[in-house]
Amino acid sequence: KIIDDVNDPEIPQEVFNKIDENLKKQTDNKDKNSNMEQLKKMPSLSPQTISINNNTTTTFEKRNSIPKKRSDADLELETNAEIDKQNIEKEIENILN
């Protein structure tokens, strides 16, 4: 049902209470999320441990706010490094066996 008139006597007060409660939950969640976003954006020189609600401690590492776009050269280096790693692991296995 769409409520056109908030002063409509047919609408029980519980309906408004429930609506208020739901709105409050939504804004509480938004506040929590925005606080987390703010914490993530905070510049920090070293890992920071932040206590939330006095019981959970979360360590935030410094992150670059803008993820660096990886070039093809970077990807190629990563791929080569991964291949090297696998080859070394195989060599170690062969030596051990």
Coordinates of C-alpha atoms in Angstrom, one line a residue:
K1 CA 0.0 0.0 0.0
I2 CA 1.3 3.5 -0.8
I3 CA 0.9 5.9 2.0
D4 CA -0.3 9.3 0.6
D5 CA -1.2 11.0 3.8
V6 CA 0.9 10.5 6.9
N7 CA -2.0 11.8 9.0
D8 CA -4.4 9.2 7.7
P9 CA -6.1 7.8 10.8
E10 CA -6.4 4.4 9.3
I11 CA -2.7 3.8 9.3
P12 CA -1.6 2.3 12.7
Q13 CA 1.4 3.9 14.4
E14 CA 3.3 0.6 14.2
V15 CA 3.6 1.0 10.5
F16 CA 5.5 4.3 11.0
N17 CA 7.6 2.8 13.8
K18 CA 8.6 0.0 11.5
I19 CA 9.4 2.3 8.6
D20 CA 11.5 4.5 11.0
E21 CA 13.3 1.4 12.3
N22 CA 14.1 0.2 8.8
L23 CA 15.4 3.6 7.7
K24 CA 17.6 3.8 10.8
K25 CA 19.1 0.4 10.1
Q26 CA 19.8 1.5 6.5
T27 CA 21.6 4.7 7.6
D28 CA 23.5 2.8 10.4
N29 CA 24.8 0.4 7.8
K30 CA 25.7 3.2 5.5
D31 CA 27.6 5.0 8.3
K32 CA 29.5 1.8 9.1
N33 CA 30.4 1.3 5.4
S34 CA 31.4 4.9 4.9
N35 CA 33.6 4.7 8.1
M36 CA 35.3 1.7 6.6
E37 CA 35.8 3.6 3.3
Q38 CA 37.3 6.5 5.2
L39 CA 39.7 4.2 7.1
K40 CA 40.8 2.6 3.8
K41 CA 41.5 6.1 2.3
M42 CA 43.6 7.2 5.3
P43 CA 47.2 7.6 4.4
S44 CA 49.4 5.7 6.7
L45 CA 53.2 5.4 6.8
S46 CA 53.2 2.0 8.5
P47 CA 50.5 -0.6 9.1
Q48 CA 47.9 0.8 11.5
T49 CA 46.0 -1.2 13.9
I50 CA 42.6 0.3 14.5
S51 CA 40.2 -0.9 17.2
I52 CA 36.6 -1.1 16.2
N53 CA 33.9 -1.4 18.8
N54 CA 36.7 -2.1 21.4
N55 CA 37.0 -5.8 20.4
T56 CA 38.1 -6.2 16.8
T57 CA 41.5 -5.0 15.7
T58 CA 42.0 -4.5 12.0
T59 CA 45.4 -3.8 10.5
F60 CA 45.3 -1.6 7.5
E61 CA 48.4 -1.6 5.2
K62 CA 49.2 1.5 3.3
R63 CA 47.6 1.1 -0.1
N64 CA 48.1 3.3 -3.2
S65 CA 44.7 4.8 -3.7
I66 CA 44.8 4.4 -7.4
P67 CA 45.7 0.9 -8.5
K68 CA 48.5 1.0 -11.0
K69 CA 47.5 -0.2 -14.4
R70 CA 49.8 -3.1 -15.3
S71 CA 51.5 -2.8 -18.6
D72 CA 52.1 -5.7 -20.9
A73 CA 55.8 -5.6 -19.9
D74 CA 54.8 -6.0 -16.3
L75 CA 52.5 -8.9 -17.1
E76 CA 55.2 -10.5 -19.1
L77 CA 57.7 -10.2 -16.2
E78 CA 55.2 -11.7 -13.8
T79 CA 54.5 -14.6 -16.2
N80 CA 58.2 -15.2 -16.7
A81 CA 58.8 -15.0 -12.9
E82 CA 56.0 -17.6 -12.4
I83 CA 57.5 -19.9 -15.1
D84 CA 61.0 -19.5 -13.5
K85 CA 59.5 -20.4 -10.1
Q86 CA 57.8 -23.5 -11.5
N87 CA 61.0 -24.6 -13.2
I88 CA 63.0 -24.1 -10.0
E89 CA 60.4 -26.1 -8.0
K90 CA 60.7 -28.9 -10.6
E91 CA 64.5 -28.9 -10.3
I92 CA 64.3 -29.1 -6.5
E93 CA 61.9 -32.0 -6.8
N94 CA 64.3 -33.8 -9.3
I95 CA 67.2 -33.2 -6.9
L96 CA 65.3 -34.5 -3.9
N97 CA 64.1 -37.6 -5.8

